[in-house]
Coordinates of C-alpha atoms in Angstrom, one line a residue:
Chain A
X259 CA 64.6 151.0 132.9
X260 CA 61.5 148.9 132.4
X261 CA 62.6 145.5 131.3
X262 CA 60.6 144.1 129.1
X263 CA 59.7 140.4 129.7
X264 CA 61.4 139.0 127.1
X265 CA 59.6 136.6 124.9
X266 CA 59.7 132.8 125.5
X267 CA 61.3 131.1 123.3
X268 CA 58.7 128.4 121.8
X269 CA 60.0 124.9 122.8
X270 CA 61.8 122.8 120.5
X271 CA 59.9 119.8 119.1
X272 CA 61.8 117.0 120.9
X273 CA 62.5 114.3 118.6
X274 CA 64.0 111.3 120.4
X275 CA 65.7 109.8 118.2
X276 CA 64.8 105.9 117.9
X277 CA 66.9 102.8 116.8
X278 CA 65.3 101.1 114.0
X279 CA 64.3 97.9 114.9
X280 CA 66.6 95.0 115.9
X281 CA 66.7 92.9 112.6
X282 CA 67.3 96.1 110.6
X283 CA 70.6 97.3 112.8
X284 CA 72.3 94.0 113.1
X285 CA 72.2 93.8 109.3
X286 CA 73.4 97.6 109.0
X287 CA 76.1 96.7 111.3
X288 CA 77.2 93.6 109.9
X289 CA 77.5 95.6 107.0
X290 CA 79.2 98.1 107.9
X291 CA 81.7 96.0 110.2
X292 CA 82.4 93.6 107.2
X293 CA 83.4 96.5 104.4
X294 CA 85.8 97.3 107.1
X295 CA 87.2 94.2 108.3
X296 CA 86.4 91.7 105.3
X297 CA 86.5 88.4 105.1
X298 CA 87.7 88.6 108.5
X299 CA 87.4 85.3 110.9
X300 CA 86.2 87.4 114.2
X301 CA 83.8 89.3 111.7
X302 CA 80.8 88.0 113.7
X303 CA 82.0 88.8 117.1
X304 CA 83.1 92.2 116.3
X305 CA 79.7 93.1 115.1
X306 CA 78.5 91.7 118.1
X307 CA 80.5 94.0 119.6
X308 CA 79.2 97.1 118.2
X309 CA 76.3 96.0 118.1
X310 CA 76.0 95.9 121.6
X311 CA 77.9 99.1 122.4
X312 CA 75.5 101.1 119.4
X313 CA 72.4 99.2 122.0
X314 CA 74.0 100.3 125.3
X315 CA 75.3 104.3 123.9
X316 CA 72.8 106.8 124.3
X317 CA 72.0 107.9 120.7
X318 CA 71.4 111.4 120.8
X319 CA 71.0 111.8 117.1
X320 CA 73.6 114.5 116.7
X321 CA 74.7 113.0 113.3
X322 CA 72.9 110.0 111.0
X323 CA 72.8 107.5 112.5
X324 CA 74.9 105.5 109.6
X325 CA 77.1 107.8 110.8
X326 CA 77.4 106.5 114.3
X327 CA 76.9 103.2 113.9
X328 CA 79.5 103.4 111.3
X329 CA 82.5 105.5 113.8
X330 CA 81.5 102.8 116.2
X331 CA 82.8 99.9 114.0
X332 CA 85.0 101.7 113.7
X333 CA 86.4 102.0 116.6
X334 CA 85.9 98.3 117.7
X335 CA 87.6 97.5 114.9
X336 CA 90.9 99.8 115.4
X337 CA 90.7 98.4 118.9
X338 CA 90.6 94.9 118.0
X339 CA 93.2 95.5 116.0
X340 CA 95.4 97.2 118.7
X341 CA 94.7 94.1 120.6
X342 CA 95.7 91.3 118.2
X343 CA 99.1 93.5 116.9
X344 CA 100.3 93.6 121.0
X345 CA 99.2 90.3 122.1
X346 CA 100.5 88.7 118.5
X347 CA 103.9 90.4 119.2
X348 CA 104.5 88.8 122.4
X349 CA 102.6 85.8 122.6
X350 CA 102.7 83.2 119.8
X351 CA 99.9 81.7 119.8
X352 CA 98.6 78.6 117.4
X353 CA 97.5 79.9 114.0
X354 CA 93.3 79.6 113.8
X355 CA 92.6 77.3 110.9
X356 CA 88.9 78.9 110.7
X357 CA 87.6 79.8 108.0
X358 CA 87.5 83.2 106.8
X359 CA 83.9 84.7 107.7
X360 CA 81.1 86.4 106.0
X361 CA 81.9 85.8 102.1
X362 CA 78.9 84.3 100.3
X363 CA 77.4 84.9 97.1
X364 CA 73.7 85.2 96.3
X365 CA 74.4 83.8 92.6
X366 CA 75.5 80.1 93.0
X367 CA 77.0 80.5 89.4
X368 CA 79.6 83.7 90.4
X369 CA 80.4 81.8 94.3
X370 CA 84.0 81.0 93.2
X371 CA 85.2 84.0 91.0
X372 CA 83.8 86.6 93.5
X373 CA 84.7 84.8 96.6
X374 CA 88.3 84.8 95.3
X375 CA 88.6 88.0 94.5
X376 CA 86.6 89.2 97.8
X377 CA 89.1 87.3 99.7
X378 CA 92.3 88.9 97.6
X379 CA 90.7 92.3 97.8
X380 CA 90.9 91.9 101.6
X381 CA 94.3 90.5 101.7
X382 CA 96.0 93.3 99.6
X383 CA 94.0 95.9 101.9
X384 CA 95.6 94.1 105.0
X385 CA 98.9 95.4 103.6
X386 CA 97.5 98.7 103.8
X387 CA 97.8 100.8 106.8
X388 CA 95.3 100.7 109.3
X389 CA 94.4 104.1 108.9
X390 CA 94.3 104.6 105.0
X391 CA 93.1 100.5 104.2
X392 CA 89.7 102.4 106.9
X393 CA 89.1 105.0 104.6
X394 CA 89.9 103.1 101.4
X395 CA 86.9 100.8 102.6
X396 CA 84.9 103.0 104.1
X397 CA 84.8 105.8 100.8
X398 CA 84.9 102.8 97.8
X399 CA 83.8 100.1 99.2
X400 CA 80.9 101.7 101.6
X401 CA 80.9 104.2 99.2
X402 CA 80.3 107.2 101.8
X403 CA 81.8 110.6 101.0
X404 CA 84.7 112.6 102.8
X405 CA 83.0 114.7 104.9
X406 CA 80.9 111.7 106.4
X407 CA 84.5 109.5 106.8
X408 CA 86.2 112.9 108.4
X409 CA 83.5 112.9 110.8
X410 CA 83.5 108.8 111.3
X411 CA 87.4 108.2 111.8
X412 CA 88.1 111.8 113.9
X413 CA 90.6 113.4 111.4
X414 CA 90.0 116.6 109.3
X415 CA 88.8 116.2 105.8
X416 CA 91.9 117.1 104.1
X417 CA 94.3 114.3 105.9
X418 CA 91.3 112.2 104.8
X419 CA 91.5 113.2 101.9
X420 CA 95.2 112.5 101.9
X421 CA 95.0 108.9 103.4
X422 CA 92.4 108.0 100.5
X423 CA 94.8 109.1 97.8
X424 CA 97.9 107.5 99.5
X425 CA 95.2 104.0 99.9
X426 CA 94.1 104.3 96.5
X427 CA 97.7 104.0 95.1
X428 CA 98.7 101.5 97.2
X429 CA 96.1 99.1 96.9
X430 CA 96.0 99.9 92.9
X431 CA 99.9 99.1 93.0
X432 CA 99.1 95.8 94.6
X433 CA 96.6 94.9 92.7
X434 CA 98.3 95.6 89.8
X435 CA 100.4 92.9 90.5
X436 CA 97.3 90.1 91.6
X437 CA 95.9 88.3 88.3
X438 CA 92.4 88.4 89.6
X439 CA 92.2 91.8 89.6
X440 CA 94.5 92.9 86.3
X441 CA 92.1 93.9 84.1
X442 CA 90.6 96.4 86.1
X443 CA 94.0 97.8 87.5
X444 CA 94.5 98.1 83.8
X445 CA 91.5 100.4 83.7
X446 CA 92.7 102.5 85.9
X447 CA 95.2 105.8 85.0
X448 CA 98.4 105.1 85.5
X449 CA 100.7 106.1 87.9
X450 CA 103.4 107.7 86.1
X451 CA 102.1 108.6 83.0
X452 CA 104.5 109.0 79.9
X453 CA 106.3 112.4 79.6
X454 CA 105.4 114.3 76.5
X455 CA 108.5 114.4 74.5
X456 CA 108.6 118.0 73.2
X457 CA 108.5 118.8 69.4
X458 CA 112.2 119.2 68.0
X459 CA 113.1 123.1 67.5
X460 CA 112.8 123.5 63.3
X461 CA 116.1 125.4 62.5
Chain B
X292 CA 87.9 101.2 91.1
X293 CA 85.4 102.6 93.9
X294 CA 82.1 100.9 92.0
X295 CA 84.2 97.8 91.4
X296 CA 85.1 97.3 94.7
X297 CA 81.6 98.5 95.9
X298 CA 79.9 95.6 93.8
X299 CA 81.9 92.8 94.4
X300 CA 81.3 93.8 98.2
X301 CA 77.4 93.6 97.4
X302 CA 77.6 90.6 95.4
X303 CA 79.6 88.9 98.0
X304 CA 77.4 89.8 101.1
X305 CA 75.5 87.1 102.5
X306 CA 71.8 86.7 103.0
X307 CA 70.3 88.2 105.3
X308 CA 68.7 85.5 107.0
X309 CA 72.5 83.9 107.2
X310 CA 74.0 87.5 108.8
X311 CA 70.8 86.9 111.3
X312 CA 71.6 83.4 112.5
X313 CA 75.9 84.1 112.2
X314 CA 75.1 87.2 114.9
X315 CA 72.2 85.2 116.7
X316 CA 75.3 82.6 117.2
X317 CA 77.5 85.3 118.4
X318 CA 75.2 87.0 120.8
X319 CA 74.4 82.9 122.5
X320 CA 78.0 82.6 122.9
X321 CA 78.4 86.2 124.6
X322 CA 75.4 85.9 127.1
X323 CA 76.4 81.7 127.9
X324 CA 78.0 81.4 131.1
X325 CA 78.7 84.8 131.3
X326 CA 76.8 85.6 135.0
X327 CA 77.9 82.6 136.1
X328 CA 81.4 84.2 135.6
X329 CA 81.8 87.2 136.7
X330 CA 80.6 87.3 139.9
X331 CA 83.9 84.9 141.0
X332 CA 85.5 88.1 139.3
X333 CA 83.8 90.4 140.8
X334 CA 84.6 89.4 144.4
X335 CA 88.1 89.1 143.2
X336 CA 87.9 92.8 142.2
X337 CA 86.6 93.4 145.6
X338 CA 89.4 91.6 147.7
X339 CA 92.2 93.2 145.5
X340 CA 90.4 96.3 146.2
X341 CA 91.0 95.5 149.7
X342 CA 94.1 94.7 149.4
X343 CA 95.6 97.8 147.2
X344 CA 93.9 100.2 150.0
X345 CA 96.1 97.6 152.8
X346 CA 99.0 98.2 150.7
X347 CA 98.7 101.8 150.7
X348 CA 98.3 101.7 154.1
X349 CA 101.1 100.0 154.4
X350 CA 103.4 102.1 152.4
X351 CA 104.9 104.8 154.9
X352 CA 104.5 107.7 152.4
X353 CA 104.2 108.3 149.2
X354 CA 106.1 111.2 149.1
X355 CA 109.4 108.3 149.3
X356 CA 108.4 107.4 145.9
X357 CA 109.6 111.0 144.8
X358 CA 113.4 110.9 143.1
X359 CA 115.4 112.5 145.6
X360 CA 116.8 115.6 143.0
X361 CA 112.9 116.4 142.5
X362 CA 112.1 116.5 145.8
X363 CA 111.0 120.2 146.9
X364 CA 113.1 121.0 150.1
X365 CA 110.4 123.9 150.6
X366 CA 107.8 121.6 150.2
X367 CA 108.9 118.9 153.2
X368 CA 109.4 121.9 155.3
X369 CA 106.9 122.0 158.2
X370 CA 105.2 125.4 158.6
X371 CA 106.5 127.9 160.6
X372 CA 104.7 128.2 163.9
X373 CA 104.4 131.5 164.7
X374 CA 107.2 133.0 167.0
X375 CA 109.9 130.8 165.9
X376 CA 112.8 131.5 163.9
X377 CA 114.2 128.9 161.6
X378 CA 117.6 127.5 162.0
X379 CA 119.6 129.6 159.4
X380 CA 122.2 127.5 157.6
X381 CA 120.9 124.4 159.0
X382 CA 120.1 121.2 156.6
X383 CA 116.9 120.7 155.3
X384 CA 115.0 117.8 157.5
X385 CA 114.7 114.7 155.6
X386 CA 111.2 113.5 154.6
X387 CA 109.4 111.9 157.2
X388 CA 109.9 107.6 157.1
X389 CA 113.5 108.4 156.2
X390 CA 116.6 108.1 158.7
X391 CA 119.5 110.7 158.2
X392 CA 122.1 108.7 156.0
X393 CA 119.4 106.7 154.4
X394 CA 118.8 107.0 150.6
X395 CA 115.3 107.2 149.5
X396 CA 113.6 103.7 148.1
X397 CA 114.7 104.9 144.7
X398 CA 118.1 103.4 144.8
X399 CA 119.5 101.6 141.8
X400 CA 119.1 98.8 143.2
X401 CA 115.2 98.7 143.5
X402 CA 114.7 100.4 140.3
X403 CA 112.5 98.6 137.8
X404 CA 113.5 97.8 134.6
X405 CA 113.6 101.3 132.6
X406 CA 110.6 100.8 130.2
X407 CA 108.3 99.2 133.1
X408 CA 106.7 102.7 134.8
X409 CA 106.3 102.1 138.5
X410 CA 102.4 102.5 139.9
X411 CA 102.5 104.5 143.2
X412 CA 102.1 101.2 144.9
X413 CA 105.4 100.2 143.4
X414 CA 104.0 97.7 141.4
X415 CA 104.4 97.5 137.6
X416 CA 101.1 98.3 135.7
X417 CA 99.5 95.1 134.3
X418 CA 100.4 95.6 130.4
X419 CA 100.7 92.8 128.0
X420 CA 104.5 93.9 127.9
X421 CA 105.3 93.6 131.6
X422 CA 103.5 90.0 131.6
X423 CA 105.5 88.8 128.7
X424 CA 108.7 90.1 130.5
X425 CA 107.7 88.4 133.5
X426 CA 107.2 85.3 131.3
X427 CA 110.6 85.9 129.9
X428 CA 112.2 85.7 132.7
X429 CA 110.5 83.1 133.9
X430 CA 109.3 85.0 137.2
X431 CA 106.0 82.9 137.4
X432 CA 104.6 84.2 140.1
X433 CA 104.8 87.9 138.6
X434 CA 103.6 86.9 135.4
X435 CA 100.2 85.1 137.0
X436 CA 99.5 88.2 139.0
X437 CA 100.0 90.5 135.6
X438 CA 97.9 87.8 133.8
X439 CA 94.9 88.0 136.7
X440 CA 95.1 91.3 136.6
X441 CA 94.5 92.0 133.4
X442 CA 92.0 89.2 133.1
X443 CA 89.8 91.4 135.1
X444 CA 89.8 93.8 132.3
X445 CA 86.2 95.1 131.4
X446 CA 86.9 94.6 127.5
X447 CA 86.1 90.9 126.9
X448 CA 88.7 90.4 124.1
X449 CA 91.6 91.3 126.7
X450 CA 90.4 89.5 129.0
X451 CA 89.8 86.1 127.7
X452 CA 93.3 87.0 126.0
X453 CA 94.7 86.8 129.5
X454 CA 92.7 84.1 130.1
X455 CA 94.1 82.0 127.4
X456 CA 97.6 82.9 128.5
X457 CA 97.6 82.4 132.2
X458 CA 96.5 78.8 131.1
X459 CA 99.1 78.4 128.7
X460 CA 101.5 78.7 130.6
X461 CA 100.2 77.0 133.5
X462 CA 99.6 74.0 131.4
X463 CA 103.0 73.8 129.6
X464 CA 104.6 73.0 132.9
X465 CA 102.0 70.4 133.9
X466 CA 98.7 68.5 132.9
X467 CA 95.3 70.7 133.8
X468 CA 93.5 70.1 136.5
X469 CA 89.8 69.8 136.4
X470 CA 89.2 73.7 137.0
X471 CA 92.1 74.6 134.3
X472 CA 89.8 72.1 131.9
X473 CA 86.7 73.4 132.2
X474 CA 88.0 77.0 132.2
X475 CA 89.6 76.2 129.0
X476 CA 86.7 74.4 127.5
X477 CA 84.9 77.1 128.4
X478 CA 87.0 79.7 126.7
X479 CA 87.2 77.1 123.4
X480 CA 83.1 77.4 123.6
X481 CA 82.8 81.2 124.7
X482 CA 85.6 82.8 123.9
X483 CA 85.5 87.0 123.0
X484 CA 86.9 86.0 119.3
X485 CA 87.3 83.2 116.5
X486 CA 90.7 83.6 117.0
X487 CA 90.8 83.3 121.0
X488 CA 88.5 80.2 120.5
X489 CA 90.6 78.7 118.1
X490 CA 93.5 78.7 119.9
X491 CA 91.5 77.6 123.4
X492 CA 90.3 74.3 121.3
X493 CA 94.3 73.5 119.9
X494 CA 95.8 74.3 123.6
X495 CA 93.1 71.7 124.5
X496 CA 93.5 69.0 122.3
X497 CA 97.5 69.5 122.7
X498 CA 96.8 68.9 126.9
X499 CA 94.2 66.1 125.9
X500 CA 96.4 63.9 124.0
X501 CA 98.1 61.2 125.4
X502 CA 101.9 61.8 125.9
X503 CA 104.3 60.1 123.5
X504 CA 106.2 57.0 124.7

């Protein structure tokens, strides 16, 4: 049995794939840390954080890189979090009286009204779960789509799925209920919907 | 909803040269001191290192750290040499480093608390919950141990968490000394988060101010 040498496969065009430049990451990542975290008074250090993790990790370019830099926020953030619920439970300590970080406007004129309802956004997400307030922010506020979020937080796209719809009405419910953001609750389809009373049998 | 919220996110973004200089500020306060600090921890890493490996040197076997109803007769059995019949009937030896009579070290009386997991060393794992036990019950000398160890942690927020604490609690007791000042300075300068930093500059002010009459 002659065996034919088999052909060579023609190498694959190696791409390395390369971080944009500095400026342009630490403003994607402050981005993408602050849609997650808000108005949040560690903002800055967090996406210090990632920033320095995305710089360290080797990059391989397996998915976009919004992709990655966004799962690592991610997951600083989820592990922040972890931190501050088991050291808050057993160590009380003083309040920060910081301000809250990372809300300004561009229009001088708007500063107030969308400062305030940034900041009341933020807070009624922070009564959200961890879990569904990530994927509230991360689908309508960074506006990405499931697939990308399934891929970002680690869970399939149907609990993602799930978590956005169980977010959504959550955060609409408590909205509902803030002034600031009435109106546009008011927009939105309510929850229970009238029952359609059913025509009276004519005799 | 979704383009609402994605708008007022946008509108409320700050300028980019702002994000630039709010990051360039984090990134100075990550790199100050830091070399200057870790090689103290480093060597302390080293000399606990030491120590853990004189410790389990120390410990006459680890196989007495096994509950007694788990452990494997067959297993502490030594192999049967060739040409010799073992003693039918007779009682299993006892694991070696323990006298006939002697209960393991896993009495009731040197049990841990129940939610505390012993390490092999018999040492309780430096969590956040065994140092606030510690604290708890006022076992200071556990609770600085617990607190070092865990301020030796690689993730900066922990550790300067630990940091803060071990401080605390040193401080309540008594004023700072120089060291305690300039490590909490330090943290109120340098610390992982705005929170931790926060808290370093009001545990600083509270030690600075005179006490009342």
């Amino acid at each position: 049995m002659d065996s034919a040498p088999r052909p060579l496969r023609s190498p694959m065009p190696h791409h390395a794939p390369v971080l944009p430049p500095a400026r342009e990451l630490t403003l994607l990542v402050y981005r993408q840390m602050r849609a997650l975290t808000g108005p949040h008074r560690d903002l800055d250090d967090l996406a210090q954080t990632a920033l320095e993790q995305i710089l360290r990790s080797n990059y391989r370019g397996e998915s976009k890189l919004s992709t990655f830099t966004h799962s690592v926020c991610y997951h600083v953030w989820v592990k922040h979090l972890r931190f501050s619920y088991r050291f808050r439970a057993r160590f009380a300590l003083a309040e920060t009286d910081e301000q809250a970080s990372g809300v300004d406007a561009k229009d001088p004129a708007s500063l107030l009204e969308d400062r305030q309802r940034f900041l009341r956004l933020y807070e009624a997400l922070e009564r959200v779960s961890v879990k569904r307030r990530a994927v509230v922010a991360l689908h309508d506020v960074s506006g990405l789509d499931v697939p990308e979020i399934a891929c970002i937080v680690g869970a399939s796209e149907a609990t993602v799925r799930t978590r956005l719809r169980d977010g959504r009405k959550k955060l609409r419910a408590l909205l509902a209920r803030d002034p600031e953001f009435s109106e546009g609750a008011s927009d939105a389809p309510p929850q229970n919907p009238p029952r359609r009373e059913l025509p009276c049998p004519q005799s | 909803m979704s383009s609402e919220l994605s708008e007022l996110f946008e509108r409320t973004l700050p300028p980019d040269d702002v994000i630039l200089r709010r990051m360039a500020a984090a990134r100075t306060r990550r790199v100050t001191d830091r070399p200057a600090r870790r090689w103290p921890w480093a060597l302390a890493g080293v000399g606990a290192c030491i120590a853990g490996l004189a410790l389990v040197r120390a410990v006459p076997d680890p196989i007495l750290l096994v509950e007694p109803e788990h452990f494997d007769q067959k297993q502490a059995k030594p192999a049967a040499r060739p040409g010799v019949q073992p003693t039918v009937g007779a009682a299993a030896e006892p694991p070696r480093g323990i006298e006939p009579g002697k209960e393991a070290r896993t009495s009731k009386s040197n049990e841990a608390p129940a939610d505390i997991p012993l390490r092999k060393g018999g040492l309780p794992p430096a969590t956040w919950e065994a140092a606030a036990q510690a604290l708890r019950a006022g076992d200071q000398a556990e609770a600085q141990r617990l607190l070092e160890e865990l301020a030796r942690s690689d993730d900066p927020e922990v550790r300067d968490g630990a940091r803060l604490v071990r401080l605390r609690s040193l401080v309540q007791a008594r004023r700072p000394s120089p060291t305690e000042r300039a490590e909490l300075t330090e943290l109120s300068t340098s610390g992982a988060t705005a929170s931790i930093r926060a808290a370093a500059r009001r545990l600083l002010e509270e030690t600075s101010s005179p006490p009342d009459p």
